[in-house]
PDB file of C-alpha atoms in Angstrom:
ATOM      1  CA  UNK A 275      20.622  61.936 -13.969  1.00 72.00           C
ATOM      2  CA  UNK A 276      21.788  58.199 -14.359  1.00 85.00           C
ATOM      3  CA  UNK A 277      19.770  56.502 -17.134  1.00 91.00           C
ATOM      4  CA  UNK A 278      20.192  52.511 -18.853  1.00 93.00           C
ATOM      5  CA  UNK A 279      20.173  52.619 -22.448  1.00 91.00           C
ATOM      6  CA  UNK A 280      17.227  50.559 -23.945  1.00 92.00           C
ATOM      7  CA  UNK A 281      20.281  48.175 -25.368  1.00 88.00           C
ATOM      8  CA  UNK A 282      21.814  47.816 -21.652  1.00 90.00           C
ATOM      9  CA  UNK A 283      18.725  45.658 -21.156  1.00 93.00           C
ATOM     10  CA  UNK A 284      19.410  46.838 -17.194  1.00 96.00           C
ATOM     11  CA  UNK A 285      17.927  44.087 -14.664  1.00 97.00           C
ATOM     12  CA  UNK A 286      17.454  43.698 -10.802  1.00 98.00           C
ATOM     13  CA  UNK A 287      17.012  40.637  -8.478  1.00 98.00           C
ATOM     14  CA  UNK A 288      15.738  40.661  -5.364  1.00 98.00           C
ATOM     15  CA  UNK A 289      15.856  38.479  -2.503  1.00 98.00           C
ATOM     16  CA  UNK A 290      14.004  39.177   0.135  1.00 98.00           C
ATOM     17  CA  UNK A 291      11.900  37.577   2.998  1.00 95.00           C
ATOM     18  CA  UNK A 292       8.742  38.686   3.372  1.00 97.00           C
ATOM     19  CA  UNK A 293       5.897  40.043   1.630  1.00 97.00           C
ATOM     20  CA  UNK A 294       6.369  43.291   4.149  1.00 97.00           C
ATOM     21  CA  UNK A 295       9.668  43.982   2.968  1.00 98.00           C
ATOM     22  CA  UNK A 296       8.977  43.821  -0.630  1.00 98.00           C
ATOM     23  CA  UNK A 297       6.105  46.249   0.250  1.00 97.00           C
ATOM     24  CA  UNK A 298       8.933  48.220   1.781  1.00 97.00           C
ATOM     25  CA  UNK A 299      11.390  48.045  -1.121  1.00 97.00           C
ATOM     26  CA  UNK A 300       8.753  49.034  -4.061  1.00 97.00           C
ATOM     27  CA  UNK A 301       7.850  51.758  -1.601  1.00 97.00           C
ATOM     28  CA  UNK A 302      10.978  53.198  -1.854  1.00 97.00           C
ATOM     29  CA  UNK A 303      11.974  52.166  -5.078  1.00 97.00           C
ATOM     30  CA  UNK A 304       9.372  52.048  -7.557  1.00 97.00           C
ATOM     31  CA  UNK A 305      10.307  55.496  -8.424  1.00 96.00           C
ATOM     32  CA  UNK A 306      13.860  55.066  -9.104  1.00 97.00           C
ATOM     33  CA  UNK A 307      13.164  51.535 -11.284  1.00 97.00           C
ATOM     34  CA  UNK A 308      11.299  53.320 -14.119  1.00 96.00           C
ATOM     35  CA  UNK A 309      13.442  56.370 -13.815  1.00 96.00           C
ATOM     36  CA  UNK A 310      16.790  54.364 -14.341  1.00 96.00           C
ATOM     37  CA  UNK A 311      15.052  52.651 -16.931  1.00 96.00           C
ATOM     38  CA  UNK A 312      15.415  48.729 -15.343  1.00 97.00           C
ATOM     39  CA  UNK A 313      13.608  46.480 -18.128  1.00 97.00           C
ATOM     40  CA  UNK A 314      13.518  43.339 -15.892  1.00 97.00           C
ATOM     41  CA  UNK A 315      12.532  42.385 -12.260  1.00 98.00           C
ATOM     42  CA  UNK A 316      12.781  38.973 -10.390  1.00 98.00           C
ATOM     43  CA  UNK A 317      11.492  38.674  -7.591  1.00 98.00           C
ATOM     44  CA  UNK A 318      12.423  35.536  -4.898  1.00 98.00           C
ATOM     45  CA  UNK A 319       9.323  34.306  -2.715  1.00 97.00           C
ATOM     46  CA  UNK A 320       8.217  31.661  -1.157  1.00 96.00           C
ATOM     47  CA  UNK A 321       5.067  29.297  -2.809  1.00 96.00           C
ATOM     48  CA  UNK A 322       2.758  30.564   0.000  1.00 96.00           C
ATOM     49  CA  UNK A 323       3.335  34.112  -0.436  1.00 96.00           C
ATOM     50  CA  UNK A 324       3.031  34.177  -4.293  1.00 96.00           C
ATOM     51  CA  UNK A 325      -0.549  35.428  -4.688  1.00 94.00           C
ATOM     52  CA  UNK A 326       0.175  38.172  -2.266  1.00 96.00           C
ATOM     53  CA  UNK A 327       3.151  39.674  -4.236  1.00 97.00           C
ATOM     54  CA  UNK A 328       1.190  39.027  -7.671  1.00 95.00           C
ATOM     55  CA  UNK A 329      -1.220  41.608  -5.731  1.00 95.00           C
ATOM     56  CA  UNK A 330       1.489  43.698  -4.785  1.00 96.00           C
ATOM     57  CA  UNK A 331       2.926  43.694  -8.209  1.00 96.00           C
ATOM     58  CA  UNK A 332      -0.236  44.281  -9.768  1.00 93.00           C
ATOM     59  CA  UNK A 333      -0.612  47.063  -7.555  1.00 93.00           C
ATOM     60  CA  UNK A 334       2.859  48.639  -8.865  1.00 95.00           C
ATOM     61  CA  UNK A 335       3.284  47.669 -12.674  1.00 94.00           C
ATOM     62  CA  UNK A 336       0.244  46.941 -14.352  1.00 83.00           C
ATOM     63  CA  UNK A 337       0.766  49.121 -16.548  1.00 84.00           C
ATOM     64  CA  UNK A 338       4.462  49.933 -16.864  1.00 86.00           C
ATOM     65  CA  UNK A 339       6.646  48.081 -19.339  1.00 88.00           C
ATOM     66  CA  UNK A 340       8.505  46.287 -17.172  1.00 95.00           C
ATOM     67  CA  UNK A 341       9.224  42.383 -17.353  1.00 96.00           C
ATOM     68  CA  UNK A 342       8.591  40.790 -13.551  1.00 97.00           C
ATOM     69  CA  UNK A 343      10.006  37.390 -12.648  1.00 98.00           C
ATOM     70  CA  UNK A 344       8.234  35.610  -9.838  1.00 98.00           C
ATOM     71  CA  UNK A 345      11.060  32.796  -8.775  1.00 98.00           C
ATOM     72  CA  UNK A 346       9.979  30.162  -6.902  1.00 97.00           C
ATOM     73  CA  UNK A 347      10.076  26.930  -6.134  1.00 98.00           C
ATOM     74  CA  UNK A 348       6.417  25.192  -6.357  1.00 97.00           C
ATOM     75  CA  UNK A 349       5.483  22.175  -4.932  1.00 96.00           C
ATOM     76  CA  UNK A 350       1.705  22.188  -6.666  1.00 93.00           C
ATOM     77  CA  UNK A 351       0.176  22.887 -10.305  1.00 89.00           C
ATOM     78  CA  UNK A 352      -1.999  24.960  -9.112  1.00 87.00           C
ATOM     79  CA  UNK A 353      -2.765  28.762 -11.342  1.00 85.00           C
ATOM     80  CA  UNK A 354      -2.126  31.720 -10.828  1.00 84.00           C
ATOM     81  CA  UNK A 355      -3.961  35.077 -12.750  1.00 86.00           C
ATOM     82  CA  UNK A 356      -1.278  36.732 -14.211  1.00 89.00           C
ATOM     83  CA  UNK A 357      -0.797  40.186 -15.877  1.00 86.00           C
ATOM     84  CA  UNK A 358       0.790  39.955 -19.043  1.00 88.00           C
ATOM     85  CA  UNK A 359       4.097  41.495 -17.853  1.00 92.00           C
ATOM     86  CA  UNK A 360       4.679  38.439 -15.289  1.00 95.00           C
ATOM     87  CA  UNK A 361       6.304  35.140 -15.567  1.00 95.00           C
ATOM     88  CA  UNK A 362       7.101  32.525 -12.782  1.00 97.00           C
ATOM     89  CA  UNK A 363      10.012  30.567 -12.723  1.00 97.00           C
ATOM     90  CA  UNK A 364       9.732  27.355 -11.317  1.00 97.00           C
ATOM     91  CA  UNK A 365      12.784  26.271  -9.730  1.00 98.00           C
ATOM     92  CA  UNK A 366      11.491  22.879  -8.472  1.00 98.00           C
ATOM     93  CA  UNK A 367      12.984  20.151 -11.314  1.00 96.00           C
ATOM     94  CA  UNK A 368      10.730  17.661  -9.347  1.00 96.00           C
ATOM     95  CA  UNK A 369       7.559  19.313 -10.422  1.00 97.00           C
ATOM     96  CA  UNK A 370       7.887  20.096 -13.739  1.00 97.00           C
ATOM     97  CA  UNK A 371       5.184  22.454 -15.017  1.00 95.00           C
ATOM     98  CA  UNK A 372       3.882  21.858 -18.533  1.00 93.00           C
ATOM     99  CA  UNK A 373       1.552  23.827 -21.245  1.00 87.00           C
ATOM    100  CA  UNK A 374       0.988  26.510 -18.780  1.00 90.00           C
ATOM    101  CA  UNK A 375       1.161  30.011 -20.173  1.00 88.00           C
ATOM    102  CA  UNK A 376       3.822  32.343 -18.819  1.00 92.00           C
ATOM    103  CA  UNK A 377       4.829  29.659 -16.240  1.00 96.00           C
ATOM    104  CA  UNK A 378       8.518  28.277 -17.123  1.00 97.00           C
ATOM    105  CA  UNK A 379      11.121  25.784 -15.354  1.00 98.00           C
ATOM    106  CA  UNK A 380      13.987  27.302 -14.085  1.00 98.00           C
ATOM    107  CA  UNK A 381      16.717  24.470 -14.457  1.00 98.00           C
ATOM    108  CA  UNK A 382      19.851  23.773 -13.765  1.00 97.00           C
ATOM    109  CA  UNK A 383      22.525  23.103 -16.535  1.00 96.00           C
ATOM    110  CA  UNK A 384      24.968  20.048 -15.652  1.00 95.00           C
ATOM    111  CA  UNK A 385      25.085  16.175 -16.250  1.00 94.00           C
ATOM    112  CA  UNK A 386      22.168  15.383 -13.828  1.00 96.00           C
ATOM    113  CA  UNK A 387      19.411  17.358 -15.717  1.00 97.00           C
ATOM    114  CA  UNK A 388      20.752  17.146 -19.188  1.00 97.00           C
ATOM    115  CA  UNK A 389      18.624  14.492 -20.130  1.00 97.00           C
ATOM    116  CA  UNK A 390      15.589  16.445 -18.645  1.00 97.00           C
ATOM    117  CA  UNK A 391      16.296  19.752 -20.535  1.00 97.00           C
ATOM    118  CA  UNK A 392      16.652  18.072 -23.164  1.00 97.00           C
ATOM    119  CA  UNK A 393      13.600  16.289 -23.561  1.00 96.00           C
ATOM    120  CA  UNK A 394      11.118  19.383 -22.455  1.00 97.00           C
ATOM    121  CA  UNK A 395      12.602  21.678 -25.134  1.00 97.00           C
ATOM    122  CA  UNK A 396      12.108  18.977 -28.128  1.00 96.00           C
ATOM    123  CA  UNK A 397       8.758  18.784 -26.402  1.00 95.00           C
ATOM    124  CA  UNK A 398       8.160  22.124 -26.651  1.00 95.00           C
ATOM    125  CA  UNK A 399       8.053  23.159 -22.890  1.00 96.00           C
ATOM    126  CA  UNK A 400       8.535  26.044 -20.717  1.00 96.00           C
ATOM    127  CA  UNK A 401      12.290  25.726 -20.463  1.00 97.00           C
ATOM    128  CA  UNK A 402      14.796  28.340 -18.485  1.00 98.00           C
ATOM    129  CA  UNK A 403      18.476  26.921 -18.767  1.00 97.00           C
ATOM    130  CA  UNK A 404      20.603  28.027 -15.641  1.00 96.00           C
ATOM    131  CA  UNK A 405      24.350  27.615 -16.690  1.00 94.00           C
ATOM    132  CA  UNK A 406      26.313  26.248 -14.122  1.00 93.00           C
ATOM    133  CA  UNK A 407      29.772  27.577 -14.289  1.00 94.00           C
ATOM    134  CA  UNK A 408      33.237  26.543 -12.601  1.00 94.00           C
ATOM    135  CA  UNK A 409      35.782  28.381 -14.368  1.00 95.00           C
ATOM    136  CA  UNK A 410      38.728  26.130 -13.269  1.00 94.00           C
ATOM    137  CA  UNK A 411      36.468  23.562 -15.485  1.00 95.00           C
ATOM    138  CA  UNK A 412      35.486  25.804 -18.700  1.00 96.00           C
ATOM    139  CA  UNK A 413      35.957  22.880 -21.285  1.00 96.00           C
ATOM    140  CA  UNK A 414      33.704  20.851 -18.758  1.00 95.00           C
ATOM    141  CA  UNK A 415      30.641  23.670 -18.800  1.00 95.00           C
ATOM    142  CA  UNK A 416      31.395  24.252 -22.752  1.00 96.00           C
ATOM    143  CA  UNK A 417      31.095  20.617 -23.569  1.00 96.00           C
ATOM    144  CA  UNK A 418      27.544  20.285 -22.106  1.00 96.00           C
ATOM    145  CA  UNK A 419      26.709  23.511 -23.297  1.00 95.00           C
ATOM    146  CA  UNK A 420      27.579  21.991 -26.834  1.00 95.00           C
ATOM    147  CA  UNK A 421      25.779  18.736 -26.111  1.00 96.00           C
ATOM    148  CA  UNK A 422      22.139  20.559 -25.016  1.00 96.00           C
ATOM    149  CA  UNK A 423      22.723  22.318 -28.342  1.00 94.00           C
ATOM    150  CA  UNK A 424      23.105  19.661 -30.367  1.00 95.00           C
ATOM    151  CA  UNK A 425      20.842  17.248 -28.988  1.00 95.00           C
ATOM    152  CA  UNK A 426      17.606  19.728 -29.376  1.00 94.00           C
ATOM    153  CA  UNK A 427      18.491  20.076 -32.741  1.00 86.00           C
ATOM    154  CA  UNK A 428      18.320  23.535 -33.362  1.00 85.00           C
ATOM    155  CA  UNK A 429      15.217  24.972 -31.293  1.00 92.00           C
ATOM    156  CA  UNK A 430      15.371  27.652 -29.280  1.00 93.00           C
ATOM    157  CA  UNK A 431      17.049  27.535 -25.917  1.00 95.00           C
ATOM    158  CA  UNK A 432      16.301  30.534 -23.608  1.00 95.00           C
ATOM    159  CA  UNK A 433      19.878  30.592 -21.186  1.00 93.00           C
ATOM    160  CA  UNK A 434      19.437  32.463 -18.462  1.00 91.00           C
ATOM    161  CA  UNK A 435      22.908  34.101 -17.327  1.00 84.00           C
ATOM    162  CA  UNK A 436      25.455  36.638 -18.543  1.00 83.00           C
ATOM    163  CA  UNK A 437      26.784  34.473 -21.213  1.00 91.00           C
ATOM    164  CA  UNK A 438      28.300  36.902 -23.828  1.00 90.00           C
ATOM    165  CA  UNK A 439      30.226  36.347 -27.255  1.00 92.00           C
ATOM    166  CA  UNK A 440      33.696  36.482 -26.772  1.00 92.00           C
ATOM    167  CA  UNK A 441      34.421  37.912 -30.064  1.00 92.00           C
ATOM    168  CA  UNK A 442      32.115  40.775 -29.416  1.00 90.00           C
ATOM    169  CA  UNK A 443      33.599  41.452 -26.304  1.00 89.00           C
ATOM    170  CA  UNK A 444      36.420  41.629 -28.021  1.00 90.00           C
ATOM    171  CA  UNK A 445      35.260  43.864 -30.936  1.00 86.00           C
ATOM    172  CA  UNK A 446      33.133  46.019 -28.316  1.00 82.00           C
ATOM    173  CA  UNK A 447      34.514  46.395 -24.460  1.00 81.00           C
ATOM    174  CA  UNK A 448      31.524  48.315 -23.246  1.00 78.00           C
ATOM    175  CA  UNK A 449      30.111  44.461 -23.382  1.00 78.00           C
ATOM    176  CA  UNK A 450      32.640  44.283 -20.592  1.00 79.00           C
ATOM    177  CA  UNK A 451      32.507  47.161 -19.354  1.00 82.00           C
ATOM    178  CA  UNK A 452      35.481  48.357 -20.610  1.00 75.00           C
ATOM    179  CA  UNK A 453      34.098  51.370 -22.105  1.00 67.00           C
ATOM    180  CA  UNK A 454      33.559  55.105 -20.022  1.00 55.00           C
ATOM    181  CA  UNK A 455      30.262  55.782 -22.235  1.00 51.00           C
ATOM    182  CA  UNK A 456      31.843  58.425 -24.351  1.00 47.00           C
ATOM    183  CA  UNK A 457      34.772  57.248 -26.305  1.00 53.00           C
ATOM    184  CA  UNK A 458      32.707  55.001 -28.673  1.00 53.00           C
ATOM    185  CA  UNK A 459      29.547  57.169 -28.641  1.00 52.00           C
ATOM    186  CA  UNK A 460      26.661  54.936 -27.041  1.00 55.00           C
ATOM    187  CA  UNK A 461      27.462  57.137 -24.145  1.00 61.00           C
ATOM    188  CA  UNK A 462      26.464  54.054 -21.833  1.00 72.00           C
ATOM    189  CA  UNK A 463      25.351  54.517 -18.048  1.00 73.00           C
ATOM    190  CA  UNK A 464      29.395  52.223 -17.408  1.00 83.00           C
ATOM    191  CA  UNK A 465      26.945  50.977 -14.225  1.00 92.00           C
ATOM    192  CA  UNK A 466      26.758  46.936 -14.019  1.00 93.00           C
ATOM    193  CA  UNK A 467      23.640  45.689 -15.767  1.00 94.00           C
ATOM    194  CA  UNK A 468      22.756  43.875 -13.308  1.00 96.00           C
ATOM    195  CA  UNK A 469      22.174  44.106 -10.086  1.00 98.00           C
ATOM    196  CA  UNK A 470      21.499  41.796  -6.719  1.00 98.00           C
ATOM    197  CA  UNK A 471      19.633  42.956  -3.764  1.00 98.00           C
ATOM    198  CA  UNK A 472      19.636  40.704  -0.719  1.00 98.00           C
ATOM    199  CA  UNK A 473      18.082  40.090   2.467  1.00 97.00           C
ATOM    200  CA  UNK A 474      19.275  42.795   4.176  1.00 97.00           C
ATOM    201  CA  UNK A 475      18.568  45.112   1.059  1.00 98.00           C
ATOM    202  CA  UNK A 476      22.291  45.296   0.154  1.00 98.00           C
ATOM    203  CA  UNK A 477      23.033  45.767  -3.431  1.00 98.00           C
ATOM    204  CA  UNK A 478      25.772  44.019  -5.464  1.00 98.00           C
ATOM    205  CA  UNK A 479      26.930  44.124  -9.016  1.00 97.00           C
ATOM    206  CA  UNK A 480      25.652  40.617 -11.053  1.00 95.00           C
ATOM    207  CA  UNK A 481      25.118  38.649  -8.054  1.00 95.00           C
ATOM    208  CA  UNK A 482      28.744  38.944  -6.770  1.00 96.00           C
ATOM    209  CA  UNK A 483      28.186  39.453  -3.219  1.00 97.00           C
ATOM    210  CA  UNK A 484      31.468  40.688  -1.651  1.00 96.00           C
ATOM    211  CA  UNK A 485      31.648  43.256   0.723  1.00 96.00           C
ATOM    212  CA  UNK A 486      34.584  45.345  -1.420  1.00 96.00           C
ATOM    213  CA  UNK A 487      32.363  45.586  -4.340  1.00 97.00           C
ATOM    214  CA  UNK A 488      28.974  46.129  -2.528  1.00 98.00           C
ATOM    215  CA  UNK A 489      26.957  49.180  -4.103  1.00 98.00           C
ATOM    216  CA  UNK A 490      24.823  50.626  -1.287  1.00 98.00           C
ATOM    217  CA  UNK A 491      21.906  49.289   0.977  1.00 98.00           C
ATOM    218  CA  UNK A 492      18.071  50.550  -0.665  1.00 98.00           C
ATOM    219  CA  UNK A 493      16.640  50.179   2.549  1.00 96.00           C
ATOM    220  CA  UNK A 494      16.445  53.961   3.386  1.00 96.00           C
ATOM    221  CA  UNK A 495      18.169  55.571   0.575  1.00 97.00           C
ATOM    222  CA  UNK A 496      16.640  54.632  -3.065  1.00 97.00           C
ATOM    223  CA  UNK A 497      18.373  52.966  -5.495  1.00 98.00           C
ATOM    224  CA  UNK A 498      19.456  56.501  -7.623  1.00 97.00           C
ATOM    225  CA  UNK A 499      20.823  57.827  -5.081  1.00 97.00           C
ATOM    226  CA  UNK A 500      22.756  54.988  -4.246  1.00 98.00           C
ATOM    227  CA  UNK A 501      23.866  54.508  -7.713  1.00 97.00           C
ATOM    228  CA  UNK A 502      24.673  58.323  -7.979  1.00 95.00           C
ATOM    229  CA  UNK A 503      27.149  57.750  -5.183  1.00 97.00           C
ATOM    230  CA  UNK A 504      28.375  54.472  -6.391  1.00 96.00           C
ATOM    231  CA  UNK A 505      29.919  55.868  -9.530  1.00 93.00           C
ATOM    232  CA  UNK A 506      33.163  56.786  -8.407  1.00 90.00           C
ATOM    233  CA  UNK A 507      33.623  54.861  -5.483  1.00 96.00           C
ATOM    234  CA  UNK A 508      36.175  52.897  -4.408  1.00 96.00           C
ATOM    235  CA  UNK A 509      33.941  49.546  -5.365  1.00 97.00           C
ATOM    236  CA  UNK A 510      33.311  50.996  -8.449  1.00 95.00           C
ATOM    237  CA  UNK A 511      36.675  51.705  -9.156  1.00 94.00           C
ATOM    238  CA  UNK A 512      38.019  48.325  -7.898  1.00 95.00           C
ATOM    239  CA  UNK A 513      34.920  46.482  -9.876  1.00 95.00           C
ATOM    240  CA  UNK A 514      36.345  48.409 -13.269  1.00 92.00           C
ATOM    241  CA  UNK A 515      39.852  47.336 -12.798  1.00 93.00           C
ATOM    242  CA  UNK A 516      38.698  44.000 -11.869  1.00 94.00           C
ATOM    243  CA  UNK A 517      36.928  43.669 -15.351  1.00 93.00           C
ATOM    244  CA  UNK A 518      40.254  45.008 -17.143  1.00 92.00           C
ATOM    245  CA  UNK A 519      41.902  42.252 -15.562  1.00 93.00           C
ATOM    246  CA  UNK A 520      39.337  39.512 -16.451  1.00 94.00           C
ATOM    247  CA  UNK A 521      39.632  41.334 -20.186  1.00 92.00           C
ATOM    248  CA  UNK A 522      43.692  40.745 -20.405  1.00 93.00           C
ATOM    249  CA  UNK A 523      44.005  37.673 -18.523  1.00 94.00           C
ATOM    250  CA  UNK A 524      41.442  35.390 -19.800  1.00 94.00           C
ATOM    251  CA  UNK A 525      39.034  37.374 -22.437  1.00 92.00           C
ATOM    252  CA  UNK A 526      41.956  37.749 -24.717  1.00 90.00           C
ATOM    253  CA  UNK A 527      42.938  33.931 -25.629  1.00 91.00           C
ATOM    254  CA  UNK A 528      39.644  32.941 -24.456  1.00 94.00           C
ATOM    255  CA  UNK A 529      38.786  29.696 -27.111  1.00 95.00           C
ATOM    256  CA  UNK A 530      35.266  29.359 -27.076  1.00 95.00           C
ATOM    257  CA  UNK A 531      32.207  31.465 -28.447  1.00 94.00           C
ATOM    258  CA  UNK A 532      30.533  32.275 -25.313  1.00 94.00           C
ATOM    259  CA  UNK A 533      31.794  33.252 -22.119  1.00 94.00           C
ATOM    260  CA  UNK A 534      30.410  33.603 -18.795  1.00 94.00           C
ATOM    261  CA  UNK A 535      32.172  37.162 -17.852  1.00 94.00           C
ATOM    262  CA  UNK A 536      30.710  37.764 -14.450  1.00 94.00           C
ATOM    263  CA  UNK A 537      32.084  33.866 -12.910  1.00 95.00           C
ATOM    264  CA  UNK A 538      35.666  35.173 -14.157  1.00 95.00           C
ATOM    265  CA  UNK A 539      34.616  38.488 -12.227  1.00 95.00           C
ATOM    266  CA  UNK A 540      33.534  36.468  -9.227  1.00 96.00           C
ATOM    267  CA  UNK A 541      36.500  34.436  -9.372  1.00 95.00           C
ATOM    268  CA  UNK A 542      39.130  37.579  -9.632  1.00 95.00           C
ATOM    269  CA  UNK A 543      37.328  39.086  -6.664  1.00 95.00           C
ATOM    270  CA  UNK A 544      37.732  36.130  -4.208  1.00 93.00           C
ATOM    271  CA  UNK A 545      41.370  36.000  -5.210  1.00 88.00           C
ATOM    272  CA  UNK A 546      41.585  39.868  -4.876  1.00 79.00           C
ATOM    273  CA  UNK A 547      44.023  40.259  -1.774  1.00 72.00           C
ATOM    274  CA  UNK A 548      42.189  42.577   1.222  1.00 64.00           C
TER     275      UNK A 548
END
């Protein structure tokens, strides 16, 4: 049986259209969520449809230990009755939401909202920080990464992402999934902590939607099942190597404390020849 460790800190998006599919996917699903031991959710919906999936949530996991992520992009103030396991992320910088419980602002990292992110955290405000990444431009993403840090002087900054130490990466490859699960005894599930499921209920490793490293579909098969035939695979096999390469050719001299290992994953992939 496949199993996350508590430390994998395993979590899914999902991004689909309607209210009836989601109904669809938890269908299915639910099950194999709790039994794989996922510890996060996000959910993608449209501002109309939110109080229906809060329903359908509620319906689920009100009483599981599972963190759910409404993301969406809100046009009003208005409030919603949450359960204490739910937060929305508002992902509409024009309509900044503030003092509202459990409600945060999903934003952007880069030179246009810098200024903005800034001035909600000293304030104290629901603040997500999405790092934008370009690899060919590290020193570009690592210098505004430096100047958030030091302009909020020293309160917390919640970064969404898979930013990861470099040094630890270094000191532990399972961080980068370098590591079968055995040889250095956390006996690991080696699966990718996160997963992406899209539209058409595809699933892809950390949001890195090529076909030649797609998972499964969850549409009639659930998401074990899928993952029990995923380890071993040639996407799983090509995703592995692809990580050893990301580990030699740029983790290695890599000069800065944090790195964003899945957009040097990303970017290995598209230059992967077919």
């Amino acid at each position: 049986m496949i199993k996350y460790l508590d430390m994998e800190n395993a979590s899914i998006e999902i991004d689909l259209k309607t209210i009836k599919e989601y109904e669809a996917c938890l269908l299915l699903n639910y099950s194999s969520f709790l039994s794989l031991n996922i510890k996060r959710l996000t959910f993608n919906i449209k501002e109309n449809d939110i109080k229906q999936l809060i329903e359908l949530l509620n319906t689920y996991f009100k009483k599981d230990n599972i963190l759910l992520i409404i993301k969406v992009f809100l046009t009003s103030k208005k409030t919603y009755k949450l359960f204490n396991n739910v937060i929305v992320f508002n992902t509409n910088k024009n309509n900044i939401i503030k003092s509202m419980e459990n409600v945060y602002n999903f934003i952007d990292l880069n030179n246009e909202n810098l200024e903005l992110i800034c001035q909600l955290i000293k304030n104290d405000e629901n603040v997500i920080v999405n790092p934008i990444v370009d690899t060919l431009k590290i020193a570009d993403f690592v210098n505004i990464l430096n100047l958030l840090t030091k302009e909020v002087n020293g309160k917390d900054i919640n970064l969404d992402g898979f930013l990861i130490s470099a040094n630890l990466m270094r000191e532990h490859p399972c961080n980068s999934y370098l590591c079968n699960g055995w040889k250095c005894g956390k006996k690991i599930s080696t699966l990718p902590k996160v997963l992406y499921i899209d539209e058409k209920m595809n699933v892809f490793p950390h949001k890195i939607i090529f076909n030649k490293l797609k998972i499964g579909n969850v549409k009639s098969t659930d998401l074990d099942e899928v993952l029990q035939k995923y380890l071993g695979s040639k996407q799983y096999l090509l995703f592995n190597d692809i990580c050893h390469r990301v580990f030699i050719k740029y983790l290695t001299n890599y000069p800065y404390e944090l790195m964003p290992l899945t957009s040097y994953i990303e970017m290995e992939v598209a230059n992967e020849k077919d």
